[in-house]
Amino acid sequence: MSKGPGLYSDIGKKARDLLFKDYNTDQKFTLTTYSPNGVAITTSSTKKGEVFVADVNTQLKHKNVTTDVKVDTASNLFTTITVTEAAPGLKTILSFRVPEQRSGKVEVQYLHDYAGVSASVGLTANPIVNLSGVIGTNVVALGHDLCYDTKTGELTKFNAGLNFTKDDLVASLVLNEKADVLNASYYHVVNPFTKTAVGAEVAHRFSTKENTLTLGTQHALDPLTTVKARFNNFGKASALIQHEWRPKSLLTISAEVDTKAIEKSAKVGLSLALKP
């Protein structure tokens, strides 16, 4: 296990990745190339139903500074500058979007053996301020996530979470959407050699008294091929197979079917990521 409790976004991440990561019903293609001077250029295209979107991302790394510039089909220009280890455990991120003048944001992340803090502020006259913090160890961590709109003087987000990690088991409890949604999740590694794991998440919404239960599992058929499956109490069943056919190049095929409306066609997604 890594040292320290990590950031707030790490609470429940193992279960979320198992249950939701890489499931996709769109058609996506990603190609990454590298120039002789080390610049990485990634071209991505996605077909969502009848809508086609694409973007080109250029990444340049120089010592501890990483600059990402992305252009999408709507002519938006996204720029992110990340400075790592300016001081021990410190990371600074500057991001903005052109032509949106109010999109600028500065974020600072700090990791310690017993704490993890992330703070961001918008570069406007009345900025939105985000602050999240976690205290604890790599076994037990307690954290919060706040968002404050200085223009309206209101807390637009208030979340809290608890994470417990013990060897091959991770359990978390998170209160979201201003205490309206309670998420309890569980992740357990059954066999580390075959990467076999099981996970579950229960979400309860107090305002509507609605419960959502999602169960999932994964298993490595071989060192390069992984299968995953999940099912929820609304009858949605999903499965995927992911194969690393060359280093860092992944082919993912996923499908989703509504077992309560079996007459409907299954949704099938294909994702291909190529790296030299």
Tab-separated table of C-alpha atoms in Angstrom, residues 27-251:
chain	number	residue	atom	x	y	z
A	27	GLN	CA	-17.192	3.942	-30.802
A	28	LYS	CA	-13.863	5.486	-29.817
A	29	PHE	CA	-10.439	5.574	-31.487
A	30	THR	CA	-7.297	7.075	-29.953
A	31	LEU	CA	-3.863	7.328	-31.565
A	32	THR	CA	-0.761	8.630	-29.780
A	33	THR	CA	2.491	9.449	-31.573
A	34	TYR	CA	5.783	10.869	-30.311
A	35	SER	CA	8.033	13.346	-32.092
A	36	PRO	CA	11.852	13.085	-31.903
A	37	ASN	CA	11.946	15.875	-29.289
A	38	GLY	CA	9.548	13.994	-26.995
A	39	VAL	CA	6.281	15.786	-27.788
A	40	ALA	CA	3.291	13.437	-27.507
A	41	ILE	CA	0.407	14.052	-29.919
A	42	THR	CA	-2.865	12.227	-29.216
A	43	THR	CA	-5.746	12.213	-31.696
A	44	SER	CA	-9.101	11.024	-30.398
A	45	SER	CA	-12.424	10.542	-32.158
A	46	THR	CA	-15.714	9.345	-30.670
A	47	LYS	CA	-19.022	8.471	-32.327
A	48	LYS	CA	-21.960	8.831	-29.923
A	49	GLY	CA	-25.060	7.722	-31.761
A	50	GLU	CA	-25.244	10.056	-34.743
A	51	VAL	CA	-22.899	12.625	-33.191
A	52	PHE	CA	-19.198	12.613	-34.033
A	53	VAL	CA	-16.673	14.461	-31.851
A	54	ALA	CA	-12.899	14.615	-32.109
A	55	ASP	CA	-9.958	16.360	-30.499
A	56	VAL	CA	-6.182	16.647	-30.788
A	57	ASN	CA	-4.037	16.846	-27.662
A	58	THR	CA	-0.366	17.858	-27.593
A	59	GLN	CA	1.694	17.130	-24.486
A	60	LEU	CA	5.158	18.473	-23.766
A	61	LYS	CA	7.200	17.487	-20.713
A	62	HIS	CA	10.223	19.462	-19.560
A	63	LYS	CA	11.766	18.485	-16.237
A	64	ASN	CA	8.893	18.764	-13.720
A	65	VAL	CA	6.572	20.816	-15.977
A	66	THR	CA	3.954	19.181	-18.214
A	67	THR	CA	1.980	21.254	-20.719
A	68	ASP	CA	-1.161	19.875	-22.376
A	69	VAL	CA	-2.918	21.707	-25.203
A	70	LYS	CA	-6.121	20.238	-26.656
A	71	VAL	CA	-8.297	21.428	-29.553
A	72	ASP	CA	-11.749	19.915	-30.165
A	73	THR	CA	-14.200	19.952	-33.075
A	74	ALA	CA	-16.011	22.983	-31.582
A	75	SER	CA	-12.772	25.022	-31.907
A	76	ASN	CA	-12.291	25.144	-28.134
A	77	LEU	CA	-8.690	25.346	-26.954
A	78	PHE	CA	-7.950	23.707	-23.594
A	79	THR	CA	-4.585	24.328	-21.915
A	80	THR	CA	-3.309	22.691	-18.733
A	81	ILE	CA	0.093	23.342	-17.158
A	82	THR	CA	1.135	20.987	-14.346
A	83	VAL	CA	4.153	21.540	-12.108
A	84	THR	CA	5.042	18.532	-9.949
A	85	GLU	CA	7.308	18.476	-6.909
A	86	ALA	CA	7.877	22.238	-6.820
A	87	ALA	CA	8.245	21.319	-3.153
A	88	PRO	CA	8.049	17.817	-1.621
A	89	GLY	CA	4.505	16.470	-2.087
A	90	LEU	CA	3.276	19.598	-3.894
A	91	LYS	CA	1.618	19.793	-7.312
A	92	THR	CA	0.299	22.944	-9.005
A	93	ILE	CA	-2.123	22.917	-11.952
A	94	LEU	CA	-3.124	25.896	-14.100
A	95	SER	CA	-5.927	25.359	-16.615
A	96	PHE	CA	-7.973	27.564	-18.917
A	97	ARG	CA	-10.105	27.368	-22.050
A	98	VAL	CA	-10.246	29.689	-25.048
A	99	PRO	CA	-12.519	31.482	-25.951
A	100	GLU	CA	-14.197	31.091	-22.511
A	101	GLN	CA	-12.550	33.881	-20.521
A	102	ARG	CA	-13.994	32.793	-17.159
A	103	SER	CA	-12.651	29.257	-17.357
A	104	GLY	CA	-9.211	29.916	-15.849
A	105	LYS	CA	-8.468	27.962	-12.674
A	106	VAL	CA	-5.489	27.346	-10.400
A	107	GLU	CA	-5.315	24.166	-8.348
A	108	VAL	CA	-2.815	23.151	-5.675
A	109	GLN	CA	-2.474	19.581	-4.403
A	110	TYR	CA	-0.419	18.564	-1.395
A	111	LEU	CA	0.228	15.010	-0.215
A	112	HIS	CA	1.563	14.152	3.250
A	113	ASP	CA	1.945	10.889	5.168
A	114	TYR	CA	-1.142	11.792	7.214
A	115	ALA	CA	-3.036	14.249	5.013
A	116	GLY	CA	-3.997	15.122	1.453
A	117	VAL	CA	-5.257	18.562	0.428
A	118	SER	CA	-6.549	19.916	-2.880
A	119	ALA	CA	-7.623	23.541	-3.352
A	120	SER	CA	-8.655	25.354	-6.521
A	121	VAL	CA	-9.886	28.859	-7.288
A	122	GLY	CA	-11.255	30.340	-10.483
A	123	LEU	CA	-9.390	33.256	-12.034
A	124	THR	CA	-12.374	35.623	-12.049
A	125	ALA	CA	-13.599	38.574	-9.998
A	126	ASN	CA	-16.139	36.307	-8.230
A	127	PRO	CA	-14.473	32.918	-8.320
A	128	ILE	CA	-15.745	29.475	-7.457
A	129	VAL	CA	-13.561	27.973	-4.738
A	130	ASN	CA	-13.113	24.220	-4.291
A	131	LEU	CA	-11.470	22.737	-1.211
A	132	SER	CA	-11.065	19.078	-0.351
A	133	GLY	CA	-9.036	17.490	2.385
A	134	VAL	CA	-8.308	14.059	3.795
A	135	ILE	CA	-6.697	13.084	7.092
A	136	GLY	CA	-5.635	9.655	8.249
A	137	THR	CA	-3.323	6.931	7.046
A	138	ASN	CA	-3.196	4.427	4.214
A	139	VAL	CA	-5.564	2.267	6.303
A	140	VAL	CA	-8.248	4.715	7.489
A	141	ALA	CA	-8.980	8.080	5.839
A	142	LEU	CA	-11.665	10.681	6.526
A	143	GLY	CA	-12.264	13.570	4.136
A	144	HIS	CA	-14.526	16.318	2.836
A	145	ASP	CA	-15.117	18.095	-0.486
A	146	LEU	CA	-16.513	21.642	-0.578
A	147	CYS	CA	-17.407	24.075	-3.358
A	148	TYR	CA	-18.208	27.729	-2.573
A	149	ASP	CA	-19.563	30.289	-5.028
A	150	THR	CA	-18.284	33.702	-3.933
A	151	LYS	CA	-20.745	35.472	-6.244
A	152	THR	CA	-23.850	34.029	-4.580
A	153	GLY	CA	-22.273	33.325	-1.206
A	154	GLU	CA	-23.558	29.740	-1.264
A	155	LEU	CA	-22.041	26.331	-0.733
A	156	THR	CA	-22.846	24.593	-4.014
A	157	LYS	CA	-21.288	21.289	-2.957
A	158	PHE	CA	-20.654	19.591	0.346
A	159	ASN	CA	-19.507	15.978	0.342
A	160	ALA	CA	-17.860	13.814	2.999
A	161	GLY	CA	-16.272	10.386	2.853
A	162	LEU	CA	-14.678	7.628	4.890
A	163	ASN	CA	-12.304	5.035	3.436
A	164	PHE	CA	-10.974	1.826	5.008
A	165	THR	CA	-8.204	-0.233	3.408
A	166	LYS	CA	-6.904	-3.535	4.750
A	167	ASP	CA	-4.660	-5.695	2.596
A	168	ASP	CA	-6.933	-6.863	-0.271
A	169	LEU	CA	-10.105	-5.140	0.920
A	170	VAL	CA	-11.288	-1.545	0.466
A	171	ALA	CA	-14.568	-0.210	1.894
A	172	SER	CA	-15.881	3.341	1.692
A	173	LEU	CA	-18.843	5.432	2.778
A	174	VAL	CA	-19.527	8.726	0.979
A	175	LEU	CA	-22.224	11.366	1.489
A	176	ASN	CA	-22.882	13.300	-1.746
A	177	GLU	CA	-25.140	16.040	-3.141
A	178	LYS	CA	-25.487	18.008	0.102
A	179	ALA	CA	-26.255	14.901	2.159
A	180	ASP	CA	-28.995	13.690	-0.212
A	181	VAL	CA	-27.150	10.617	-1.544
A	182	LEU	CA	-25.325	8.036	0.549
A	183	ASN	CA	-22.926	5.717	-1.305
A	184	ALA	CA	-21.465	2.616	0.319
A	185	SER	CA	-18.945	0.639	-1.731
A	186	TYR	CA	-16.837	-2.472	-1.323
A	187	TYR	CA	-13.853	-3.790	-3.285
A	188	HIS	CA	-12.096	-7.102	-2.637
A	189	VAL	CA	-9.169	-8.718	-4.438
A	190	VAL	CA	-9.916	-12.437	-4.534
A	191	ASN	CA	-6.768	-13.538	-6.374
A	192	PRO	CA	-3.943	-11.033	-7.010
A	193	PHE	CA	-2.212	-13.322	-9.513
A	194	THR	CA	-5.211	-13.404	-11.876
A	195	LYS	CA	-6.344	-9.889	-10.854
A	196	THR	CA	-9.668	-11.411	-9.844
A	197	ALA	CA	-11.733	-8.935	-7.839
A	198	VAL	CA	-15.318	-8.345	-6.800
A	199	GLY	CA	-17.042	-5.100	-5.889
A	200	ALA	CA	-20.384	-3.604	-4.983
A	201	GLU	CA	-21.942	-0.183	-4.519
A	202	VAL	CA	-25.212	0.776	-2.877
A	203	ALA	CA	-26.535	4.304	-3.454
A	204	HIS	CA	-29.497	5.598	-1.427
A	205	ARG	CA	-31.191	8.901	-2.314
A	206	PHE	CA	-32.994	10.278	0.730
A	207	SER	CA	-35.237	12.711	-1.207
A	208	THR	CA	-36.830	9.964	-3.339
A	209	LYS	CA	-36.010	6.919	-1.160
A	210	GLU	CA	-34.554	5.261	-4.266
A	211	ASN	CA	-31.853	2.612	-3.945
A	212	THR	CA	-29.387	1.556	-6.617
A	213	LEU	CA	-27.326	-1.608	-6.180
A	214	THR	CA	-24.476	-2.390	-8.583
A	215	LEU	CA	-22.428	-5.600	-8.439
A	216	GLY	CA	-19.296	-6.251	-10.483
A	217	THR	CA	-16.308	-8.496	-10.979
A	218	GLN	CA	-13.146	-8.745	-13.072
A	219	HIS	CA	-10.707	-11.513	-13.985
A	220	ALA	CA	-7.523	-11.682	-16.054
A	221	LEU	CA	-7.681	-14.505	-18.609
A	222	ASP	CA	-3.957	-14.033	-19.209
A	223	PRO	CA	-1.407	-11.274	-18.484
A	224	LEU	CA	-2.726	-9.238	-21.440
A	225	THR	CA	-6.483	-9.913	-21.389
A	226	THR	CA	-9.031	-8.867	-18.760
A	227	VAL	CA	-12.784	-9.458	-18.609
A	228	LYS	CA	-15.262	-7.511	-16.488
A	229	ALA	CA	-18.986	-7.802	-15.795
A	230	ARG	CA	-21.539	-5.843	-13.763
A	231	PHE	CA	-25.254	-5.912	-12.975
A	232	ASN	CA	-27.603	-3.507	-11.199
A	233	ASN	CA	-31.039	-3.831	-9.600
A	234	PHE	CA	-32.687	-2.067	-12.571
A	235	GLY	CA	-31.828	-5.035	-14.783
A	236	LYS	CA	-28.914	-3.481	-16.687
A	237	ALA	CA	-26.182	-6.072	-17.363
A	238	SER	CA	-22.819	-5.106	-18.880
A	239	ALA	CA	-19.648	-6.932	-19.837
A	240	LEU	CA	-16.361	-6.082	-21.482
A	241	ILE	CA	-13.150	-7.667	-22.636
A	242	GLN	CA	-9.927	-5.661	-22.829
A	243	HIS	CA	-6.770	-6.869	-24.551
A	244	GLU	CA	-3.345	-5.208	-24.533
A	245	TRP	CA	-2.206	-6.387	-27.929
A	246	ARG	CA	1.021	-4.363	-27.689
A	247	PRO	CA	2.524	-2.334	-24.805
A	248	LYS	CA	0.063	0.436	-23.761
A	249	SER	CA	-2.160	-0.271	-26.780
A	250	LEU	CA	-5.612	-1.464	-25.730
A	251	LEU	CA	-8.584	-2.933	-27.559
